[in-house]
Amino acid sequence: MYGRETPCITNIWLGYIAYRMGARLLIVLSHVSKHYGNICALDDVTLNITKGEFVFLVGPSGAGKSTLLQLLFREEKASEGSVVVDNLNVTRLPRRHVPLLRRKVGVVFQDFKLLNSKTVFENVAFVLQVTGAPKSFIRRRVPQVLNLVGLAGKERAYPEQLSGGEQQRASLARAIANSPRLILADEPTGNLDRDSSWSIMRLLAEFNKRGATVLVATHDWPIVDAMQRRVVEINEGKITRDDEQGGYSRSVATNRALGR
Amino acid sequence: MLRLIGRSVVEGFKSIWAHGLMSLASVGTVAVSLLVLAVFLVVAANLSYVADILEEQVEIVAYCSPEFDREWRETLIEKAEAIPGVGSVAFVGREEALDRLREQFGSQADLLSAVEDDNPLRDHLEITVEDPERIESVARSVGEIQSIDDVAYQREVVERLYSVTEALRTAGVGLVFLLAAATFLLISNTIRLTIFARRDEIEVMRLVGASSAFIWGPLVVEGLLLGMIGAGIAGIAIYWGYQDLVGSLHISLPFLPILGPQPLIGNLIQLLLIIGAMLGIMSSWFSAQRYVKI
Ligand SMILES: Nc1ncnc2c1ncn2[C@@H]1O[C@H](COP(=O)(O)OP(=O)(O)OP(=O)(O)O)[C@@H](O)[C@H]1O
Ligand SMILES: [Mg+2]
């Protein structure tokens, strides 16, 4: 596929630059669209996210935030355009390689998705077992991550015995257990009270400080406003704003609706 | 790899246990389907066994007419021996024929009491043929001898038996395909139930990047186990049933040629297990393929 191009020096140079840039970029979406039947969930989205960034994804309900996240771990496939995550061409990834992509990505959901028949320890250990980690490593690693999210001592509890905030922390522990380079969170604080929400966001910021790239889709405007991170806003499937450091919304209408 | 297999087997067993009734239904259909197949195969095997025995007998029986006078016995034998291709010729009187029959019936000989007073059997010649291929022309020549009424030889019977065997096999295979389809549906439905019961776990496995082998392994093992357990039950049933049948036939109808249980049943059980395993794997694979997206 490269053989057909003329091997001229400019091409090689451009290729090198692209390679260097690519090495810094973790997520590259170019002209991505996603259609469900005749619903257009994402419309010609182009977005780069550099390694080590912390990005909020905001926008009204139905804007396409969840859809965008789903494209990144191949829960859904883009209808048009290309999606690259950590140098993997997600749109063209053969099905048998999809697990490789998912092992690079830790995902957190509003509803936690913990297994109720397993203890907290087992829930976290499950990720490592699934990816074939040795038992000795699992025994060492699980307490380590539970400690990190502040759940030391809750190893033997079942999810139903935990508060919402604790459950979300357990699911965070599970998401980071195999040290993913990218953490995707879809409304991680949607079901939580103020304090728990803050503790989850602080943990995400903490993982980010330790090197993970974090992308959070959220409606939690007070936190977005307070944290002053990069904010990408989507409206009706299009990116309408991308601030290096910003708040939840600049739109007067939204602010008024929020009572500010 | 070993761990993957170990885990799959453990999970497979657990899941069979968890869906008691549905598993029972699947195992039951597998067992019934395979049992039907086994019965057909056993009957077919025995018919072709009988046909083989008969085919080896290159004997022509020539019945003398009722008015035949035994004084001409030697002449009759000589005439028969003169026919080219004839091996040996023996004259059997009607009394001797009845005695033989009585001997074959053994303990059931009293069944013959009804015919004893008025022996319906006839004097006949038993003629062996040197070359089985030529039996037809020899039989025709024998039939032309004076005072020979009727000629019977085994080939006709053999051919009829072979065609019955063939028909039975075809019918058996057809029926089995039908039953296999039913089995397939039931097993794949059981597996679908498992997938549904474990949808949360499967969802998490997918999300954290479990390979498809890891997700499908337990499902396929469950199907395999259902198929093999069903086949095992069918195997045990046919083993006991056939042994019983052979035992009682030896007593009640001792003259009937029937294949001994071994190696027939041993081979049959192997075949059933292989078919059961394949059905189980195929139907669970189908369900996994269809209901678990990666
Ligand atoms: N599986 C699907 N089939 C059909 N339409 C879908 C599907 N998933 C999403 N959509 C549609 O795509 C659009 C974007 O949905 P998406 O879930 O990405 O919105 P969102 O920004 O996450 O909204 P919210 O803030 O409410 O979670 C919506 O119009 C939705 O109805
Ligand atoms: Mg959403």
Coordinates of N, CA, C and O in Angstrom, one line a residue, chain A residues 73 75 95 98-99 102-103 105 107 109 113 115 126-127 129-134 174 178, chain B residues 3 7 11 200-212 214 216 289 292-294:
Chain A
F73 N -13.5 2.6 22.0 CA -13.1 1.3 22.4 C -13.9 0.2 21.6 O -14.1 -0.9 21.9
E75 N -16.9 -0.2 20.8 CA -18.2 -0.7 21.1 C -19.1 -0.4 19.9 O -20.0 -1.2 19.6
R95 N -11.6 -8.0 14.0 CA -12.4 -8.3 15.2 C -11.5 -9.1 16.3 O -11.7 -8.8 17.5
V98 N -9.7 -6.7 18.6 CA -10.4 -5.7 19.4 C -10.0 -5.9 20.9 O -9.8 -4.9 21.6
P99 N -9.9 -7.1 21.4 CA -9.4 -7.2 22.9 C -8.1 -6.5 23.1 O -8.0 -5.9 24.2
R102 N -9.0 -3.0 23.8 CA -9.7 -2.8 25.0 C -8.8 -2.9 26.3 O -9.1 -2.4 27.3
R103 N -7.7 -3.6 26.1 CA -6.8 -3.8 27.2 C -6.0 -2.5 27.4 O -5.4 -2.3 28.5
V105 N -7.5 0.4 27.3 CA -8.5 1.4 27.6 C -9.2 0.9 28.9 O -9.7 -0.2 29.0
V107 N -12.5 1.7 31.1 CA -13.8 2.4 30.9 C -14.6 2.4 32.2 O -14.7 1.4 32.9
F109 N -18.4 3.6 33.9 CA -19.8 4.0 33.6 C -20.6 4.6 34.7 O -20.2 4.4 35.9
K113 N -21.4 -1.1 36.5 CA -21.2 -2.4 35.9 C -20.3 -3.3 36.7 O -19.5 -4.1 36.2
L115 N -20.0 -6.7 39.1 CA -20.7 -8.0 39.1 C -21.1 -8.3 40.6 O -20.3 -8.4 41.5
F126 N -10.9 -10.0 38.4 CA -11.5 -10.5 37.2 C -10.9 -9.9 36.0 O -10.5 -10.7 35.0
V127 N -10.7 -8.6 35.9 CA -10.0 -8.0 34.8 C -8.7 -8.6 34.5 O -8.3 -8.8 33.4
Q129 N -7.6 -11.5 35.6 CA -7.7 -13.0 35.1 C -8.0 -13.1 33.7 O -7.4 -13.9 32.9
V130 N -9.0 -12.2 33.3 CA -9.4 -12.2 31.9 C -8.3 -12.0 30.9 O -8.2 -12.6 29.8
T131 N -7.3 -11.2 31.3 CA -6.2 -10.9 30.4 C -5.1 -11.8 30.7 O -4.0 -11.6 30.2
G132 N -5.3 -12.8 31.5 CA -4.2 -13.8 31.7 C -3.1 -13.5 32.6 O -2.0 -14.0 32.5
A133 N -3.3 -12.5 33.6 CA -2.2 -12.2 34.5 C -2.0 -13.4 35.5 O -2.9 -14.1 35.8
P134 N -0.7 -13.6 35.9 CA -0.4 -14.7 36.8 C -1.0 -14.4 38.2 O -1.2 -13.2 38.6
R174 N -11.2 -1.2 39.1 CA -11.2 -2.2 38.0 C -10.7 -1.6 36.7 O -9.9 -2.2 36.0
N178 N -5.3 -2.9 35.1 CA -4.2 -3.3 34.2 C -3.5 -2.1 33.5 O -3.0 -2.2 32.4
Chain B
R3 N -5.1 -23.0 31.8 CA -6.0 -22.4 32.7 C -7.3 -22.0 32.1 O -8.4 -22.1 32.7
R7 N -10.8 -23.4 33.4 CA -11.8 -22.5 33.8 C -13.1 -22.8 33.0 O -14.2 -22.8 33.5
E11 N -16.7 -23.6 34.6 CA -17.9 -22.8 34.4 C -18.9 -23.5 33.6 O -20.1 -23.3 33.9
D200 N -24.2 -9.9 32.2 CA -23.4 -8.9 32.9 C -21.9 -9.2 32.8 O -21.0 -8.4 32.5
E201 N -21.7 -10.5 33.2 CA -20.3 -10.9 33.2 C -19.6 -10.9 31.8 O -18.5 -10.4 31.7
I202 N -20.4 -11.3 30.8 CA -19.9 -11.3 29.5 C -19.6 -9.9 29.0 O -18.6 -9.6 28.4
E203 N -20.5 -9.0 29.4 CA -20.4 -7.6 29.1 C -19.1 -7.0 29.7 O -18.3 -6.4 29.0
V204 N -18.8 -7.3 30.9 CA -17.6 -6.9 31.6 C -16.4 -7.5 30.9 O -15.4 -6.8 30.6
M205 N -16.5 -8.8 30.6 CA -15.3 -9.5 29.9 C -15.0 -8.8 28.6 O -13.8 -8.6 28.3
R206 N -16.0 -8.5 27.8 CA -15.8 -7.8 26.6 C -15.1 -6.5 26.8 O -14.1 -6.1 26.1
L207 N -15.6 -5.7 27.8 CA -15.1 -4.3 28.0 C -13.7 -4.3 28.4 O -12.9 -3.4 28.1
V208 N -13.2 -5.3 29.2 CA -11.9 -5.3 29.7 C -10.9 -6.1 28.8 O -9.8 -6.3 29.1
G209 N -11.5 -6.5 27.6 CA -10.6 -7.1 26.6 C -10.3 -8.5 26.7 O -9.2 -9.0 26.5
A210 N -11.3 -9.3 27.2 CA -11.1 -10.8 27.2 C -11.2 -11.3 25.7 O -11.9 -10.7 24.9
S211 N -10.3 -12.2 25.4 CA -10.3 -12.8 24.1 C -11.6 -13.5 23.9 O -12.3 -14.0 24.8
S212 N -12.0 -13.7 22.6 CA -13.3 -14.4 22.3 C -13.2 -15.9 22.8 O -14.2 -16.4 23.3
F214 N -11.8 -16.8 25.5 CA -12.1 -16.8 26.9 C -13.6 -16.7 27.2 O -14.1 -17.3 28.1
W216 N -16.0 -17.5 24.9 CA -16.8 -18.6 24.3 C -16.4 -20.0 24.9 O -17.3 -20.9 24.9
Q289 N -21.6 -17.5 18.6 CA -21.4 -16.7 17.4 C -22.5 -15.6 17.3 O -22.3 -14.5 17.0
V292 N -23.3 -13.5 21.3 CA -22.2 -12.7 22.0 C -21.5 -11.9 20.9 O -20.7 -12.5 20.1
K293 N -21.7 -10.6 20.9 CA -20.9 -9.8 20.0 C -19.6 -9.4 20.7 O -19.6 -9.2 21.9
I294 N -18.5 -9.3 19.9 CA -17.2 -9.0 20.5 C -17.1 -7.5 20.5 O -17.3 -6.8 19.6

